[in-house]
Amino acid sequence: MKAHDGLYIDGAWRPATGRDVIEVVNPADEQVIGRVPAGDAQDVDAAVCAARAALPGWAATPPAERAARLAALRDALAARSDEFTETITAELGAPPEFARAVQAGLPVAVAGSYAELAATHAFEEKVGNSTVLHEPVGVVAAITPWNYPLHQIVAKVAPALAAGCAVVLKPAENTPLTAQLFAEAVHEAGVPAGVFNLVTGLGPVAGQALAEHPGVDLVSFTGSTAVGRRIGAAAGAGVKRVALELGGKSANVILPSADLAKAVNVGVANVMANSGQTCSAWTRMLVHRDQYDEAVTLAAAAAAKYGDRIGPVVSERQRDRVRGYIEKGVAEGARLVAGGPESPREQGYFVSPTVFADVTPDMTVAQEEIFGPVLCVLPYDDEEDALRIADGTVYGLAGAVWAGDEEEAAAFARRMRTGQVDINGGRFNPLAPFGGYKQSGVGRELGAYGLAEYLQTKSLQF
């Protein structure tokens, strides 16, 4: 694992304009493991100019050739699986088995899906006496988060390249080493110079400059709703398109006919994955009042098994933020049945797997995204009450419904105002659209729906 001391612009590593650097810290032992440049507005401008210069040639490249470059990128990511696993484990704190299977494994599948879509998508169609063209939107600013550092990069860069766009990537400052490794894979895949560019830097500096740059046509951002509002405002000033995948407070609705033990155990596992740092995590478990006490007991027992199985949260700041929410929950009257604000280890940014009972829908811990291993269990009286609670936040990103019959669960899921719902533990599908309702964002990622975000339409009348 190594850190480049430059930025990847126009097909080469070059020094940043300034001398400021970002220290990368391993959250498991609090040791500095690397330093990367803190790019500024001048660096962003150089990257955007390189992307604009490369755009016409890449946009005119036949889709089959773009597909070939994406297939090569998929293969480069797969070949570097060990390196990505090691890097993500070090800078994010993800346990190695999770880092290998999910953090490094899923992006290979996503890159492969866009290699296929680039080759098969209808970039031109007939509508009556018109020919409708699906053209690249232009230069894309991809601003990605730290919680799934490689997956979120691939979920933006791969469809943008498939569409014929040029990209400037600004990764999260906590996990820039993964982004540098990705840039190496892009280079190996033979993507032409300037089509992909990487600027590491701070959000308020490099990220803001990228969102405001007049040479950017679309800003694709994943992160908190608060930052998404600022990104949207900056992009809106230039009438840029945006794709925003933001926060969540997803409900896991367990109907009375469900296998309660299975639903609770899978629900706890979902919240604890990636140390709770998943925007779509089912952080609110809704259980019928008649089954509530049993569900709370099951959830507490399940959470206790994760004490030494989950990694740290990403930073000291994030650890303190999660602890603050746990303390807030106690202060507002929620009952701790597992975990708590005390750190389970002397070193590292660890948070105990935590379960709250006696949570009411209006409590802070039931309304705001905590982004840590914290589960709230709420009772409901009937299905209408469950739906009211499930939809009773500003978010609408994901969710789950459990019932003895799939159709019963699906009928409830159809009524929920959220972007993706798992039925009885349905498997994640990297081809299905991912994105939210309400303040969980604008637009969709993954599959053909993700490709569409990076295309614009033109009609020719004959």
Short mmCIF file of C-alpha atoms in Angstrom, two decimals:
data_model
loop_
_atom_site.label_atom_id
_atom_site.label_comp_id
_atom_site.label_asym_id
_atom_site.label_seq_id
_atom_site.Cartn_x
_atom_site.Cartn_y
_atom_site.Cartn_z
CA MET A 1 0.00 0.00 0.00
CA LYS A 2 1.45 3.32 -1.07
CA ALA A 3 0.33 6.91 -1.41
CA HIS A 4 1.00 9.04 -4.49
CA ASP A 5 2.26 12.52 -3.72
CA GLY A 6 0.53 13.95 -6.77
CA LEU A 7 -2.84 14.23 -8.51
CA TYR A 8 -3.90 12.15 -11.51
CA ILE A 9 -4.68 14.70 -14.26
CA ASP A 10 -4.66 14.23 -18.03
CA GLY A 11 -3.31 10.69 -17.82
CA ALA A 12 -0.35 11.35 -15.50
CA TRP A 13 0.51 11.98 -11.86
CA ARG A 14 1.49 15.61 -11.33
CA PRO A 15 2.26 17.75 -8.27
CA ALA A 16 -0.55 19.69 -6.64
CA THR A 17 -0.44 23.48 -6.78
CA GLY A 18 0.01 23.91 -3.04
CA ARG A 19 1.94 22.07 -0.36
CA ASP A 20 -0.94 21.19 1.94
CA VAL A 21 -1.46 17.48 2.57
CA ILE A 22 -4.13 15.25 4.05
CA GLU A 23 -3.04 12.66 6.60
CA VAL A 24 -4.76 9.30 6.27
CA VAL A 25 -5.37 7.63 9.64
CA ASN A 26 -6.08 3.97 10.33
CA PRO A 27 -9.18 4.13 12.57
CA ALA A 28 -8.37 0.81 14.22
CA ASP A 29 -5.05 1.93 15.75
CA GLU A 30 -5.08 5.72 15.14
CA GLN A 31 -1.79 5.60 13.22
CA VAL A 32 -1.03 7.72 10.15
CA ILE A 33 -0.70 5.37 7.17
CA GLY A 34 -0.26 7.86 4.34
CA ARG A 35 -0.36 11.43 3.13
CA VAL A 36 -1.95 12.75 -0.06
CA PRO A 37 -2.09 16.22 -1.63
CA ALA A 38 -4.85 18.58 -0.62
CA GLY A 39 -5.81 19.87 -4.06
CA ASP A 40 -7.22 23.37 -4.41
CA ALA A 41 -9.27 25.38 -6.92
CA GLN A 42 -6.31 25.64 -9.32
CA ASP A 43 -5.91 21.87 -9.33
CA VAL A 44 -9.63 21.44 -9.91
CA ASP A 45 -9.46 23.86 -12.83
CA ALA A 46 -6.58 21.90 -14.39
CA ALA A 47 -8.53 18.65 -14.04
CA VAL A 48 -11.73 20.11 -15.49
CA CYS A 49 -9.81 21.62 -18.42
CA ALA A 50 -8.22 18.23 -19.11
CA ALA A 51 -11.65 16.59 -18.99
CA ARG A 52 -13.16 19.16 -21.35
CA ALA A 53 -10.33 18.70 -23.83
CA ALA A 54 -10.76 14.90 -23.77
CA LEU A 55 -14.57 14.95 -23.90
CA PRO A 56 -15.17 15.27 -27.67
CA GLY A 57 -12.93 12.35 -28.55
CA TRP A 58 -14.33 10.06 -25.84
CA ALA A 59 -17.93 11.01 -26.63
CA ALA A 60 -17.30 10.11 -30.28
CA THR A 61 -15.67 6.79 -29.39
CA PRO A 62 -17.91 3.90 -30.50
CA PRO A 63 -19.83 2.34 -27.59
CA ALA A 64 -18.17 -1.00 -28.28
CA GLU A 65 -14.74 0.53 -27.62
CA ARG A 66 -15.97 2.24 -24.47
CA ALA A 67 -17.31 -1.16 -23.41
CA ALA A 68 -13.90 -2.70 -24.01
CA ARG A 69 -12.20 -0.11 -21.79
CA LEU A 70 -14.75 -0.78 -19.03
CA ALA A 71 -14.20 -4.52 -19.35
CA ALA A 72 -10.48 -3.88 -18.98
CA LEU A 73 -11.19 -1.76 -15.91
CA ARG A 74 -13.30 -4.55 -14.44
CA ASP A 75 -10.40 -6.95 -14.95
CA ALA A 76 -7.91 -4.49 -13.43
CA LEU A 77 -10.10 -4.10 -10.34
CA ALA A 78 -10.40 -7.87 -9.99
CA ALA A 79 -6.64 -8.35 -10.38
CA ARG A 80 -6.02 -5.83 -7.61
CA SER A 81 -8.53 -7.36 -5.19
CA ASP A 82 -5.87 -8.03 -2.56
CA GLU A 83 -4.56 -4.46 -2.76
CA PHE A 84 -8.04 -2.97 -2.48
CA THR A 85 -8.88 -5.24 0.43
CA GLU A 86 -5.72 -4.26 2.30
CA THR A 87 -6.17 -0.56 1.56
CA ILE A 88 -9.84 -0.38 2.53
CA THR A 89 -9.18 -2.37 5.70
CA ALA A 90 -6.43 0.08 6.64
CA GLU A 91 -8.04 3.43 5.87
CA LEU A 92 -11.70 2.60 6.64
CA GLY A 93 -11.26 -0.04 9.32
CA ALA A 94 -13.47 -2.59 7.57
CA PRO A 95 -12.81 -6.18 8.69
CA PRO A 96 -10.77 -7.98 5.99
CA GLU A 97 -13.46 -10.53 5.12
CA PHE A 98 -16.06 -7.77 4.65
CA ALA A 99 -13.58 -5.61 2.77
CA ARG A 100 -12.81 -8.45 0.35
CA ALA A 101 -16.35 -9.71 -0.25
CA VAL A 102 -18.27 -6.43 -0.34
CA GLN A 103 -15.97 -3.41 -0.46
CA ALA A 104 -13.67 -4.85 -3.13
CA GLY A 105 -15.95 -7.50 -4.64
CA LEU A 106 -19.12 -5.59 -5.44
CA PRO A 107 -17.39 -2.90 -7.56
CA VAL A 108 -16.04 -5.58 -9.91
CA ALA A 109 -19.60 -6.71 -10.62
CA VAL A 110 -20.79 -3.13 -11.09
CA ALA A 111 -17.96 -2.29 -13.49
CA GLY A 112 -18.77 -5.44 -15.44
CA SER A 113 -22.45 -4.50 -15.65
CA TYR A 114 -21.53 -1.18 -17.28
CA ALA A 115 -19.20 -2.87 -19.74
CA GLU A 116 -22.22 -4.87 -20.88
CA LEU A 117 -24.57 -1.85 -20.88
CA ALA A 118 -22.13 0.25 -22.91
CA ALA A 119 -22.20 -2.47 -25.57
CA THR A 120 -25.95 -3.09 -25.57
CA HIS A 121 -27.66 0.20 -24.68
CA ALA A 122 -29.70 1.86 -27.44
CA PHE A 123 -27.96 5.22 -27.76
CA GLU A 124 -30.25 5.99 -30.70
CA GLU A 125 -33.94 5.21 -31.21
CA LYS A 126 -36.82 6.00 -33.55
CA VAL A 127 -39.91 7.79 -32.19
CA GLY A 128 -42.36 8.44 -34.99
CA ASN A 129 -40.67 10.71 -37.52
CA SER A 130 -37.90 11.55 -35.05
CA THR A 131 -34.56 10.00 -34.27
CA VAL A 132 -33.82 10.39 -30.57
CA LEU A 133 -30.16 10.47 -29.60
CA HIS A 134 -28.91 9.66 -26.10
CA GLU A 135 -25.71 11.67 -25.77
CA PRO A 136 -23.22 12.13 -22.91
CA VAL A 137 -24.13 14.96 -20.57
CA GLY A 138 -20.52 16.25 -20.66
CA VAL A 139 -17.98 16.68 -17.88
CA VAL A 140 -19.00 14.99 -14.63
CA ALA A 141 -17.86 15.98 -11.16
CA ALA A 142 -17.99 12.83 -9.02
CA ILE A 143 -17.79 13.58 -5.30
CA THR A 144 -17.74 10.35 -3.32
CA PRO A 145 -18.00 9.32 0.36
CA TRP A 146 -15.77 7.25 2.58
CA ASN A 147 -18.12 4.49 3.75
CA TYR A 148 -17.92 2.36 0.58
CA PRO A 149 -14.96 4.09 -1.05
CA LEU A 150 -14.45 1.87 -4.10
CA HIS A 151 -18.08 0.97 -4.73
CA GLN A 152 -19.21 4.60 -4.70
CA ILE A 153 -16.43 5.57 -7.11
CA VAL A 154 -17.29 2.79 -9.54
CA ALA A 155 -21.04 3.47 -9.26
CA LYS A 156 -20.39 6.98 -10.61
CA VAL A 157 -17.34 6.69 -12.84
CA ALA A 158 -18.33 3.50 -14.68
CA PRO A 159 -21.73 4.73 -15.96
CA ALA A 160 -20.25 8.13 -16.79
CA LEU A 161 -17.55 6.49 -18.92
CA ALA A 162 -20.10 4.15 -20.50
CA ALA A 163 -22.19 7.18 -21.47
CA GLY A 164 -19.19 8.91 -23.08
CA CYS A 165 -18.64 11.50 -20.36
CA ALA A 166 -15.30 12.72 -18.99
CA VAL A 167 -14.89 12.68 -15.21
CA VAL A 168 -13.17 14.54 -12.40
CA LEU A 169 -13.26 12.54 -9.16
CA LYS A 170 -12.96 14.15 -5.73
CA PRO A 171 -12.98 11.32 -3.14
CA ALA A 172 -13.60 11.65 0.57
CA GLU A 173 -10.55 12.85 2.48
CA ASN A 174 -10.76 9.87 4.90
CA THR A 175 -10.24 7.25 2.17
CA PRO A 176 -8.16 8.76 -0.65
CA LEU A 177 -5.75 5.82 -0.98
CA THR A 178 -8.52 3.68 -2.45
CA ALA A 179 -9.17 6.41 -5.01
CA GLN A 180 -5.50 6.55 -5.97
CA LEU A 181 -5.47 2.78 -6.43
CA PHE A 182 -8.55 3.11 -8.62
CA ALA A 183 -6.79 5.72 -10.77
CA GLU A 184 -3.98 3.23 -11.32
CA ALA A 185 -6.54 0.66 -12.49
CA VAL A 186 -8.09 3.20 -14.89
CA HIS A 187 -4.66 3.91 -16.33
CA GLU A 188 -3.97 0.19 -16.76
CA ALA A 189 -7.33 -0.22 -18.51
CA GLY A 190 -6.24 2.13 -21.27
CA VAL A 191 -8.80 4.86 -20.70
CA PRO A 192 -7.54 7.84 -22.76
CA ALA A 193 -5.73 10.69 -21.01
CA GLY A 194 -8.06 13.32 -19.59
CA VAL A 195 -11.17 11.16 -19.67
CA PHE A 196 -10.68 10.34 -15.99
CA ASN A 197 -9.00 12.69 -13.51
CA LEU A 198 -8.46 12.51 -9.75
CA VAL A 199 -8.13 15.45 -7.37
CA THR A 200 -7.77 14.60 -3.69
CA GLY A 201 -8.69 17.41 -1.35
CA LEU A 202 -11.04 18.80 1.27
CA GLY A 203 -14.75 19.13 0.60
CA PRO A 204 -15.07 22.86 1.36
CA VAL A 205 -12.12 23.60 -0.93
CA ALA A 206 -11.79 21.11 -3.80
CA GLY A 207 -15.35 19.83 -3.59
CA GLN A 208 -16.84 23.29 -3.59
CA ALA A 209 -14.62 24.43 -6.46
CA LEU A 210 -15.66 21.40 -8.47
CA ALA A 211 -19.39 21.93 -7.85
CA GLU A 212 -19.10 25.59 -8.86
CA HIS A 213 -16.79 25.17 -11.86
CA PRO A 214 -18.41 26.44 -15.09
CA GLY A 215 -16.77 23.63 -17.05
CA VAL A 216 -18.72 20.96 -15.14
CA ASP A 217 -22.04 19.82 -16.61
CA LEU A 218 -23.25 17.42 -13.91
CA VAL A 219 -22.38 16.97 -10.24
CA SER A 220 -22.88 13.48 -8.83
CA PHE A 221 -22.58 13.47 -5.04
CA THR A 222 -23.09 10.85 -2.35
CA GLY A 223 -23.02 11.90 1.28
CA SER A 224 -25.05 13.59 3.96
CA THR A 225 -28.23 15.51 3.20
CA ALA A 226 -26.72 18.64 4.77
CA VAL A 227 -23.75 18.63 2.39
CA GLY A 228 -26.03 17.60 -0.48
CA ARG A 229 -28.01 20.80 0.00
CA ARG A 230 -24.82 22.85 -0.33
CA ILE A 231 -23.71 20.90 -3.39
CA GLY A 232 -27.14 21.38 -4.95
CA ALA A 233 -27.09 25.10 -4.26
CA ALA A 234 -23.61 25.49 -5.76
CA ALA A 235 -24.57 23.50 -8.84
CA GLY A 236 -27.87 25.29 -9.15
CA ALA A 237 -26.16 28.64 -9.51
CA GLY A 238 -24.71 27.36 -12.78
CA VAL A 239 -27.89 25.47 -13.77
CA LYS A 240 -25.97 22.19 -13.65
CA ARG A 241 -27.64 18.83 -13.43
CA VAL A 242 -27.19 17.00 -10.14
CA ALA A 243 -27.47 13.41 -8.98
CA LEU A 244 -27.63 13.31 -5.18
CA GLU A 245 -27.62 10.13 -3.10
CA LEU A 246 -28.06 11.37 0.45
CA GLY A 247 -29.03 10.24 3.93
CA GLY A 248 -31.42 7.61 5.18
CA LYS A 249 -33.30 6.41 8.23
CA SER A 250 -34.72 3.23 6.81
CA ALA A 251 -37.49 1.23 8.46
CA ASN A 252 -37.44 -2.54 8.88
CA VAL A 253 -41.14 -3.40 9.22
CA ILE A 254 -41.84 -6.80 10.75
CA LEU A 255 -45.48 -7.76 10.24
CA PRO A 256 -47.11 -10.15 12.77
CA SER A 257 -47.08 -13.13 10.37
CA ALA A 258 -43.30 -12.95 9.85
CA ASP A 259 -40.68 -15.32 11.23
CA LEU A 260 -39.82 -12.97 14.08
CA ALA A 261 -36.46 -14.48 15.06
CA LYS A 262 -35.19 -14.48 11.47
CA ALA A 263 -36.42 -10.95 10.77
CA VAL A 264 -34.82 -9.59 13.93
CA ASN A 265 -31.49 -11.37 13.45
CA VAL A 266 -31.16 -10.31 9.80
CA GLY A 267 -32.24 -6.79 10.75
CA VAL A 268 -29.54 -6.50 13.41
CA ALA A 269 -26.93 -7.85 11.00
CA ASN A 270 -27.98 -5.25 8.43
CA VAL A 271 -27.43 -2.41 10.91
CA MET A 272 -24.08 -3.72 12.15
CA ALA A 273 -22.58 -4.26 8.68
CA ASN A 274 -19.78 -1.78 7.95
CA SER A 275 -20.03 -0.65 11.59
CA GLY A 276 -23.40 0.93 10.84
CA GLN A 277 -21.90 3.23 8.24
CA THR A 278 -24.38 2.43 5.48
CA CYS A 279 -26.86 5.02 4.26
CA SER A 280 -29.48 2.37 3.48
CA ALA A 281 -29.16 0.51 6.82
CA TRP A 282 -32.45 -0.50 8.46
CA THR A 283 -31.81 1.54 11.60
CA ARG A 284 -35.46 1.56 12.75
CA MET A 285 -37.01 -1.83 13.52
CA LEU A 286 -40.82 -1.67 13.68
CA VAL A 287 -42.53 -4.52 15.54
CA HIS A 288 -46.18 -5.13 16.44
CA ARG A 289 -46.83 -4.24 20.05
CA ASP A 290 -47.87 -7.82 20.89
CA GLN A 291 -44.43 -9.08 19.79
CA TYR A 292 -42.42 -6.09 20.96
CA ASP A 293 -40.89 -7.45 24.17
CA GLU A 294 -39.78 -10.65 22.45
CA ALA A 295 -38.26 -8.70 19.57
CA VAL A 296 -36.33 -6.43 21.93
CA THR A 297 -34.89 -9.45 23.75
CA LEU A 298 -33.89 -11.06 20.45
CA ALA A 299 -32.32 -7.82 19.15
CA ALA A 300 -30.28 -7.29 22.32
CA ALA A 301 -28.95 -10.86 22.18
CA ALA A 302 -28.11 -10.55 18.48
CA ALA A 303 -26.29 -7.25 18.93
CA ALA A 304 -24.18 -8.66 21.76
CA LYS A 305 -22.66 -11.15 19.31
CA TYR A 306 -21.17 -8.32 17.25
CA GLY A 307 -19.03 -6.84 20.01
CA ASP A 308 -15.73 -8.13 18.60
CA ARG A 309 -16.89 -8.68 15.01
CA ILE A 310 -17.32 -5.16 13.71
CA GLY A 311 -14.61 -2.67 12.94
CA PRO A 312 -14.23 0.92 14.14
CA VAL A 313 -16.07 3.87 12.69
CA VAL A 314 -14.00 5.90 10.27
CA SER A 315 -12.67 8.70 12.49
CA GLU A 316 -12.51 10.21 15.94
CA ARG A 317 -15.04 12.81 14.83
CA GLN A 318 -17.45 10.13 13.67
CA ARG A 319 -17.01 8.14 16.88
CA ASP A 320 -17.79 11.22 18.97
CA ARG A 321 -20.80 12.00 16.79
CA VAL A 322 -22.25 8.51 17.25
CA ARG A 323 -21.59 8.59 20.99
CA GLY A 324 -23.38 11.93 21.15
CA TYR A 325 -26.47 10.41 19.55
CA ILE A 326 -26.44 7.50 21.99
CA GLU A 327 -26.24 9.92 24.90
CA LYS A 328 -29.06 11.96 23.35
CA GLY A 329 -31.22 8.85 23.09
CA VAL A 330 -30.74 8.07 26.78
CA ALA A 331 -31.47 11.69 27.71
CA GLU A 332 -34.72 11.64 25.71
CA GLY A 333 -35.96 8.50 27.48
CA ALA A 334 -34.97 5.61 25.22
CA ARG A 335 -33.89 2.45 27.05
CA LEU A 336 -30.50 0.91 26.34
CA VAL A 337 -30.76 -2.86 26.04
CA ALA A 338 -27.35 -3.37 24.41
CA GLY A 339 -24.21 -1.29 24.10
CA GLY A 340 -23.96 2.33 25.11
CA PRO A 341 -21.72 5.37 24.67
CA GLU A 342 -18.67 3.91 26.43
CA SER A 343 -15.86 2.84 24.12
CA PRO A 344 -15.33 -0.95 24.08
CA ARG A 345 -11.56 -0.57 23.46
CA GLU A 346 -8.79 1.69 24.64
CA GLN A 347 -7.38 2.29 21.17
CA GLY A 348 -9.19 2.96 17.92
CA TYR A 349 -12.46 4.64 17.06
CA PHE A 350 -14.75 1.82 18.17
CA VAL A 351 -18.41 2.08 19.16
CA SER A 352 -20.31 -0.67 20.97
CA PRO A 353 -23.15 -2.32 19.01
CA THR A 354 -26.11 -0.52 20.53
CA VAL A 355 -29.84 -1.24 20.69
CA PHE A 356 -32.49 1.14 22.01
CA ALA A 357 -35.96 0.08 23.16
CA ASP A 358 -38.90 2.26 24.21
CA VAL A 359 -38.16 4.58 21.30
CA THR A 360 -40.92 6.93 20.16
CA PRO A 361 -41.10 8.17 16.56
CA ASP A 362 -40.35 11.77 17.52
CA MET A 363 -37.07 11.05 19.34
CA THR A 364 -33.86 12.33 17.79
CA VAL A 365 -32.46 8.81 17.45
CA ALA A 366 -35.57 7.81 15.47
CA GLN A 367 -35.46 10.83 13.17
CA GLU A 368 -31.81 11.61 12.39
CA GLU A 369 -29.19 9.54 10.61
CA ILE A 370 -26.64 8.36 13.18
CA PHE A 371 -24.30 6.46 10.83
CA GLY A 372 -23.04 4.06 13.43
CA PRO A 373 -23.94 0.63 14.88
CA VAL A 374 -27.12 1.87 16.57
CA LEU A 375 -30.58 0.27 16.21
CA CYS A 376 -33.89 1.69 17.45
CA VAL A 377 -36.79 -0.71 18.08
CA LEU A 378 -40.22 0.89 17.88
CA PRO A 379 -43.67 -0.65 18.53
CA TYR A 380 -46.70 -0.16 16.29
CA ASP A 381 -50.39 -0.94 16.78
CA ASP A 382 -51.55 -1.92 13.28
CA GLU A 383 -50.42 -1.66 9.66
CA GLU A 384 -51.59 1.93 9.26
CA ASP A 385 -49.61 2.89 12.34
CA ALA A 386 -46.56 1.04 11.00
CA LEU A 387 -46.81 2.85 7.66
CA ARG A 388 -47.13 6.20 9.40
CA ILE A 389 -44.01 5.54 11.47
CA ALA A 390 -42.05 4.10 8.53
CA ASP A 391 -42.76 7.16 6.38
CA GLY A 392 -42.49 9.60 9.28
CA THR A 393 -39.00 11.01 8.61
CA VAL A 394 -37.57 13.40 6.02
CA TYR A 395 -35.79 10.44 4.42
CA GLY A 396 -36.90 7.74 2.00
CA LEU A 397 -33.87 5.78 0.82
CA ALA A 398 -34.50 2.12 1.61
CA GLY A 399 -36.34 -0.27 3.88
CA ALA A 400 -37.46 -3.82 4.50
CA VAL A 401 -40.72 -5.66 5.08
CA TRP A 402 -41.14 -9.14 6.56
CA ALA A 403 -44.29 -11.29 6.49
CA GLY A 404 -45.27 -14.94 6.34
CA ASP A 405 -46.33 -14.42 2.74
CA GLU A 406 -44.29 -12.48 0.18
CA GLU A 407 -47.38 -10.92 -1.36
CA GLU A 408 -48.46 -9.59 2.01
CA ALA A 409 -45.03 -8.03 2.50
CA ALA A 410 -44.97 -6.66 -1.05
CA ALA A 411 -48.40 -5.08 -0.62
CA PHE A 412 -47.10 -3.14 2.37
CA ALA A 413 -43.85 -2.26 0.60
CA ARG A 414 -45.74 -0.76 -2.35
CA ARG A 415 -47.27 1.78 0.02
CA MET A 416 -43.95 2.94 1.51
CA ARG A 417 -42.42 6.16 0.22
CA THR A 418 -38.89 4.93 -0.17
CA GLY A 419 -36.62 4.09 -3.06
CA GLN A 420 -35.75 0.45 -2.41
CA VAL A 421 -37.43 -2.17 -0.22
CA ASP A 422 -36.18 -5.68 0.56
CA ILE A 423 -38.91 -8.31 0.89
CA ASN A 424 -38.21 -11.04 3.45
CA GLY A 425 -34.47 -10.43 3.20
CA GLY A 426 -34.28 -10.10 -0.58
CA ARG A 427 -30.73 -10.07 -1.97
CA PHE A 428 -29.03 -6.88 -3.11
CA ASN A 429 -29.25 -6.47 -6.87
CA PRO A 430 -26.48 -4.34 -8.47
CA LEU A 431 -28.62 -3.90 -11.60
CA ALA A 432 -31.63 -2.46 -9.76
CA PRO A 433 -32.03 1.32 -9.38
CA PHE A 434 -30.73 2.70 -6.09
CA GLY A 435 -31.77 6.10 -4.79
CA GLY A 436 -34.25 7.85 -2.58
CA TYR A 437 -37.46 9.76 -2.10
CA LYS A 438 -37.77 13.07 -0.24
CA GLN A 439 -34.51 14.33 1.30
CA SER A 440 -32.69 11.09 0.52
CA GLY A 441 -31.76 12.50 -2.84
CA VAL A 442 -32.36 13.08 -6.53
CA GLY A 443 -31.69 10.53 -9.26
CA ARG A 444 -30.73 6.85 -9.30
CA GLU A 445 -27.55 4.79 -9.42
CA LEU A 446 -26.72 1.32 -10.76
CA GLY A 447 -27.86 -0.53 -13.85
CA ALA A 448 -29.59 1.13 -16.80
CA TYR A 449 -31.15 3.71 -14.49
CA GLY A 450 -27.70 4.80 -13.35
CA LEU A 451 -26.52 5.09 -16.96
CA ALA A 452 -29.49 7.33 -17.77
CA GLU A 453 -28.28 9.93 -15.24
CA TYR A 454 -25.25 10.62 -17.45
CA LEU A 455 -27.14 10.94 -20.73
CA GLN A 456 -29.12 13.77 -22.28
CA THR A 457 -31.51 13.51 -25.20
CA LYS A 458 -31.61 15.20 -28.58
CA SER A 459 -34.31 14.68 -31.19
CA LEU A 460 -33.90 14.95 -34.96
CA GLN A 461 -37.12 15.38 -36.94
CA PHE A 462 -37.33 13.98 -40.50
#
